[in-house]
mmCIF file of N, CA and C in Angstrom:
data_model
loop_
_atom_site.group_PDB
_atom_site.id
_atom_site.type_symbol
_atom_site.label_atom_id
_atom_site.label_comp_id
_atom_site.label_asym_id
_atom_site.label_seq_id
_atom_site.Cartn_x
_atom_site.Cartn_y
_atom_site.Cartn_z
ATOM 1 N N UNK A 1 -30.746 -35.510 22.028
ATOM 2 C CA UNK A 1 -29.422 -34.936 21.860
ATOM 3 C C UNK A 1 -29.300 -34.223 20.521
ATOM 4 N N UNK A 2 -29.868 -34.778 19.467
ATOM 5 C CA UNK A 2 -29.747 -34.203 18.138
ATOM 6 C C UNK A 2 -30.403 -32.841 18.023
ATOM 7 N N UNK A 3 -31.561 -32.679 18.684
ATOM 8 C CA UNK A 3 -32.267 -31.399 18.617
ATOM 9 C C UNK A 3 -31.463 -30.319 19.344
ATOM 10 N N UNK A 4 -30.852 -30.671 20.471
ATOM 11 C CA UNK A 4 -30.069 -29.698 21.237
ATOM 12 C C UNK A 4 -28.864 -29.213 20.423
ATOM 13 N N UNK A 5 -28.237 -30.129 19.703
ATOM 14 C CA UNK A 5 -27.096 -29.755 18.869
ATOM 15 C C UNK A 5 -27.544 -28.822 17.749
ATOM 16 N N UNK A 6 -28.681 -29.131 17.137
ATOM 17 C CA UNK A 6 -29.190 -28.287 16.057
ATOM 18 C C UNK A 6 -29.577 -26.901 16.569
ATOM 19 N N UNK A 7 -30.164 -26.832 17.757
ATOM 20 C CA UNK A 7 -30.518 -25.542 18.340
ATOM 21 C C UNK A 7 -29.248 -24.743 18.626
ATOM 22 N N UNK A 8 -28.235 -25.394 19.170
ATOM 23 C CA UNK A 8 -26.962 -24.720 19.435
ATOM 24 C C UNK A 8 -26.351 -24.197 18.147
ATOM 25 N N UNK A 9 -26.349 -25.020 17.100
ATOM 26 C CA UNK A 9 -25.782 -24.588 15.824
ATOM 27 C C UNK A 9 -26.556 -23.401 15.256
ATOM 28 N N UNK A 10 -27.891 -23.443 15.360
ATOM 29 C CA UNK A 10 -28.702 -22.354 14.839
ATOM 30 C C UNK A 10 -28.428 -21.062 15.611
ATOM 31 N N UNK A 11 -28.298 -21.152 16.940
ATOM 32 C CA UNK A 11 -27.974 -19.971 17.740
ATOM 33 C C UNK A 11 -26.610 -19.434 17.335
ATOM 34 N N UNK A 12 -25.644 -20.320 17.152
ATOM 35 C CA UNK A 12 -24.305 -19.905 16.748
ATOM 36 C C UNK A 12 -24.333 -19.253 15.369
ATOM 37 N N UNK A 13 -25.064 -19.842 14.431
ATOM 38 C CA UNK A 13 -25.146 -19.281 13.084
ATOM 39 C C UNK A 13 -25.795 -17.899 13.074
ATOM 40 N N UNK A 14 -26.713 -17.666 13.999
ATOM 41 C CA UNK A 14 -27.390 -16.375 14.029
ATOM 42 C C UNK A 14 -26.613 -15.326 14.825
ATOM 43 N N UNK A 15 -25.995 -15.726 15.921
ATOM 44 C CA UNK A 15 -25.345 -14.727 16.766
ATOM 45 C C UNK A 15 -23.968 -14.326 16.251
ATOM 46 N N UNK A 16 -23.247 -15.201 15.621
ATOM 47 C CA UNK A 16 -21.901 -14.857 15.160
ATOM 48 C C UNK A 16 -21.910 -13.698 14.164
ATOM 49 N N UNK A 17 -22.701 -13.746 13.089
ATOM 50 C CA UNK A 17 -22.703 -12.605 12.161
ATOM 51 C C UNK A 17 -23.202 -11.317 12.812
ATOM 52 N N UNK A 18 -24.202 -11.430 13.668
ATOM 53 C CA UNK A 18 -24.722 -10.232 14.331
ATOM 54 C C UNK A 18 -23.661 -9.643 15.250
ATOM 55 N N UNK A 19 -22.963 -10.473 15.980
ATOM 56 C CA UNK A 19 -21.910 -9.994 16.881
ATOM 57 C C UNK A 19 -20.768 -9.354 16.081
ATOM 58 N N UNK A 20 -20.360 -9.968 14.984
ATOM 59 C CA UNK A 20 -19.291 -9.396 14.167
ATOM 60 C C UNK A 20 -19.725 -8.050 13.580
ATOM 61 N N UNK A 21 -20.964 -7.962 13.143
ATOM 62 C CA UNK A 21 -21.483 -6.698 12.614
ATOM 63 C C UNK A 21 -21.478 -5.639 13.700
ATOM 64 N N UNK A 22 -21.922 -5.984 14.895
ATOM 65 C CA UNK A 22 -21.965 -5.030 15.996
ATOM 66 C C UNK A 22 -20.558 -4.567 16.383
ATOM 67 N N UNK A 23 -19.620 -5.506 16.471
ATOM 68 C CA UNK A 23 -18.245 -5.161 16.844
ATOM 69 C C UNK A 23 -17.608 -4.266 15.783
ATOM 70 N N UNK A 24 -17.808 -4.601 14.526
ATOM 71 C CA UNK A 24 -17.160 -3.835 13.462
ATOM 72 C C UNK A 24 -17.759 -2.444 13.295
ATOM 73 N N UNK A 25 -18.940 -2.207 13.819
ATOM 74 C CA UNK A 25 -19.572 -0.892 13.694
ATOM 75 C C UNK A 25 -19.429 -0.038 14.945
ATOM 76 N N UNK A 26 -18.491 -0.359 15.795
ATOM 77 C CA UNK A 26 -18.226 0.471 16.965
ATOM 78 C C UNK A 26 -17.323 1.627 16.551
ATOM 79 N N UNK A 27 -17.843 2.839 16.644
ATOM 80 C CA UNK A 27 -17.106 4.015 16.171
ATOM 81 C C UNK A 27 -15.819 4.236 16.954
ATOM 82 N N UNK A 28 -15.845 4.009 18.253
ATOM 83 C CA UNK A 28 -14.645 4.227 19.061
ATOM 84 C C UNK A 28 -13.526 3.286 18.630
ATOM 85 N N UNK A 29 -13.875 2.039 18.409
ATOM 86 C CA UNK A 29 -12.877 1.061 17.976
ATOM 87 C C UNK A 29 -12.305 1.472 16.632
ATOM 88 N N UNK A 30 -13.177 1.898 15.735
ATOM 89 C CA UNK A 30 -12.728 2.293 14.410
ATOM 90 C C UNK A 30 -11.767 3.470 14.497
ATOM 91 N N UNK A 31 -12.144 4.476 15.261
ATOM 92 C CA UNK A 31 -11.298 5.661 15.376
ATOM 93 C C UNK A 31 -9.967 5.335 16.033
ATOM 94 N N UNK A 32 -9.994 4.545 17.075
ATOM 95 C CA UNK A 32 -8.770 4.264 17.813
ATOM 96 C C UNK A 32 -7.817 3.357 17.051
ATOM 97 N N UNK A 33 -8.324 2.324 16.462
ATOM 98 C CA UNK A 33 -7.450 1.323 15.864
ATOM 99 C C UNK A 33 -7.233 1.502 14.368
ATOM 100 N N UNK A 34 -8.299 1.606 13.622
ATOM 101 C CA UNK A 34 -8.190 1.625 12.164
ATOM 102 C C UNK A 34 -7.571 2.927 11.667
ATOM 103 N N UNK A 35 -8.039 4.043 12.153
ATOM 104 C CA UNK A 35 -7.516 5.327 11.688
ATOM 105 C C UNK A 35 -6.065 5.503 12.125
ATOM 106 N N UNK A 36 -5.752 5.075 13.350
ATOM 107 C CA UNK A 36 -4.365 5.160 13.815
ATOM 108 C C UNK A 36 -3.451 4.300 12.939
ATOM 109 N N UNK A 37 -3.909 3.106 12.602
ATOM 110 C CA UNK A 37 -3.103 2.214 11.749
ATOM 111 C C UNK A 37 -2.921 2.824 10.357
ATOM 112 N N UNK A 38 -3.969 3.451 9.845
ATOM 113 C CA UNK A 38 -3.882 4.101 8.537
ATOM 114 C C UNK A 38 -2.841 5.220 8.569
ATOM 115 N N UNK A 39 -2.821 5.982 9.651
ATOM 116 C CA UNK A 39 -1.837 7.059 9.766
ATOM 117 C C UNK A 39 -0.425 6.513 9.869
ATOM 118 N N UNK A 40 -0.264 5.346 10.497
ATOM 119 C CA UNK A 40 1.067 4.735 10.579
ATOM 120 C C UNK A 40 1.534 4.253 9.212
ATOM 121 N N UNK A 41 0.625 3.660 8.452
ATOM 122 C CA UNK A 41 0.999 3.110 7.144
ATOM 123 C C UNK A 41 1.219 4.201 6.103
ATOM 124 N N UNK A 42 0.353 5.210 6.099
ATOM 125 C CA UNK A 42 0.444 6.284 5.121
ATOM 126 C C UNK A 42 0.486 7.625 5.828
ATOM 127 N N UNK A 43 1.680 8.052 6.242
ATOM 128 C CA UNK A 43 1.778 9.368 6.892
ATOM 129 C C UNK A 43 1.391 10.476 5.922
ATOM 130 N N UNK A 44 1.078 11.669 6.446
ATOM 131 C CA UNK A 44 0.611 12.765 5.579
ATOM 132 C C UNK A 44 1.576 13.121 4.448
ATOM 133 N N UNK A 45 2.887 13.076 4.683
ATOM 134 C CA UNK A 45 3.813 13.417 3.602
ATOM 135 C C UNK A 45 3.741 12.394 2.473
ATOM 136 N N UNK A 46 3.529 11.127 2.803
ATOM 137 C CA UNK A 46 3.376 10.105 1.763
ATOM 138 C C UNK A 46 2.065 10.286 1.017
ATOM 139 N N UNK A 47 1.016 10.731 1.726
ATOM 140 C CA UNK A 47 -0.261 10.961 1.067
ATOM 141 C C UNK A 47 -0.150 12.070 0.035
ATOM 142 N N UNK A 48 0.632 13.095 0.360
ATOM 143 C CA UNK A 48 0.827 14.193 -0.588
ATOM 144 C C UNK A 48 1.535 13.683 -1.846
ATOM 145 N N UNK A 49 2.539 12.848 -1.669
ATOM 146 C CA UNK A 49 3.233 12.261 -2.819
ATOM 147 C C UNK A 49 2.281 11.412 -3.647
ATOM 148 N N UNK A 50 1.425 10.657 -2.973
ATOM 149 C CA UNK A 50 0.459 9.814 -3.672
ATOM 150 C C UNK A 50 -0.530 10.661 -4.462
ATOM 151 N N UNK A 51 -1.001 11.747 -3.873
ATOM 152 C CA UNK A 51 -1.930 12.630 -4.578
ATOM 153 C C UNK A 51 -1.262 13.258 -5.802
ATOM 154 N N UNK A 52 -0.012 13.660 -5.673
ATOM 155 C CA UNK A 52 0.712 14.216 -6.813
ATOM 156 C C UNK A 52 0.882 13.183 -7.910
ATOM 157 N N UNK A 53 1.171 11.943 -7.545
ATOM 158 C CA UNK A 53 1.308 10.867 -8.523
ATOM 159 C C UNK A 53 -0.018 10.625 -9.244
ATOM 160 N N UNK A 54 -1.119 10.599 -8.490
ATOM 161 C CA UNK A 54 -2.436 10.407 -9.099
ATOM 162 C C UNK A 54 -2.743 11.518 -10.091
ATOM 163 N N UNK A 55 -2.403 12.747 -9.710
ATOM 164 C CA UNK A 55 -2.663 13.885 -10.589
ATOM 165 C C UNK A 55 -1.838 13.779 -11.875
ATOM 166 N N UNK A 56 -0.575 13.373 -11.757
ATOM 167 C CA UNK A 56 0.268 13.195 -12.942
ATOM 168 C C UNK A 56 -0.308 12.130 -13.876
ATOM 169 N N UNK A 57 -0.727 11.011 -13.307
ATOM 170 C CA UNK A 57 -1.295 9.923 -14.112
ATOM 171 C C UNK A 57 -2.585 10.384 -14.783
ATOM 172 N N UNK A 58 -3.428 11.125 -14.050
ATOM 173 C CA UNK A 58 -4.674 11.613 -14.616
ATOM 174 C C UNK A 58 -4.407 12.557 -15.790
ATOM 175 N N UNK A 59 -3.428 13.440 -15.645
ATOM 176 C CA UNK A 59 -3.095 14.359 -16.738
ATOM 177 C C UNK A 59 -2.567 13.606 -17.950
ATOM 178 N N UNK A 60 -1.719 12.609 -17.722
ATOM 179 C CA UNK A 60 -1.199 11.813 -18.836
ATOM 180 C C UNK A 60 -2.329 11.102 -19.569
ATOM 181 N N UNK A 61 -3.264 10.553 -18.816
ATOM 182 C CA UNK A 61 -4.390 9.847 -19.423
ATOM 183 C C UNK A 61 -5.253 10.809 -20.233
ATOM 184 N N UNK A 62 -5.507 11.997 -19.685
ATOM 185 C CA UNK A 62 -6.291 12.986 -20.418
ATOM 186 C C UNK A 62 -5.594 13.409 -21.702
ATOM 187 N N UNK A 63 -4.279 13.613 -21.649
ATOM 188 C CA UNK A 63 -3.528 13.998 -22.842
ATOM 189 C C UNK A 63 -3.589 12.902 -23.899
ATOM 190 N N UNK A 64 -3.461 11.646 -23.458
ATOM 191 C CA UNK A 64 -3.538 10.529 -24.396
ATOM 192 C C UNK A 64 -4.913 10.463 -25.059
ATOM 193 N N UNK A 65 -5.972 10.636 -24.254
ATOM 194 C CA UNK A 65 -7.319 10.611 -24.818
ATOM 195 C C UNK A 65 -7.552 11.779 -25.764
ATOM 196 N N UNK A 66 -7.015 12.933 -25.424
ATOM 197 C CA UNK A 66 -7.171 14.111 -26.284
ATOM 198 C C UNK A 66 -6.457 13.894 -27.618
ATOM 199 N N UNK A 67 -5.236 13.361 -27.572
ATOM 200 C CA UNK A 67 -4.500 13.083 -28.822
ATOM 201 C C UNK A 67 -5.247 12.052 -29.672
ATOM 202 N N UNK A 68 -5.790 11.024 -29.019
ATOM 203 C CA UNK A 68 -6.534 10.005 -29.768
ATOM 204 C C UNK A 68 -7.796 10.600 -30.373
ATOM 205 N N UNK A 69 -8.456 11.480 -29.665
ATOM 206 C CA UNK A 69 -9.663 12.113 -30.193
ATOM 207 C C UNK A 69 -9.320 13.021 -31.361
ATOM 208 N N UNK A 70 -8.190 13.733 -31.283
ATOM 209 C CA UNK A 70 -7.789 14.630 -32.365
ATOM 210 C C UNK A 70 -7.403 13.833 -33.600
ATOM 211 N N UNK A 71 -6.776 12.677 -33.399
ATOM 212 C CA UNK A 71 -6.404 11.831 -34.554
ATOM 213 C C UNK A 71 -7.647 11.279 -35.227
ATOM 214 N N UNK A 72 -8.650 10.938 -34.469
ATOM 215 C CA UNK A 72 -9.861 10.344 -35.029
ATOM 216 C C UNK A 72 -10.778 11.377 -35.674
ATOM 217 N N UNK A 73 -10.564 12.635 -35.407
ATOM 218 C CA UNK A 73 -11.444 13.691 -35.957
ATOM 219 C C UNK A 73 -11.162 13.968 -37.401
#
């Protein structure tokens, strides 16, 4: 009985990660579910606002670094 349980556990330990890897790498599933969910959470108009915010933050950071570099020169 003990050997059968160990064989079952070993099969389970090996097949579960392989099955999860195979399922998660299905392109159709990814396109249908994940991309659709992403579009629901972040519609294109919100993405544009996010990109503008990132650009503003990047410019502020560059200006701060430039001022610090000029002070240190």
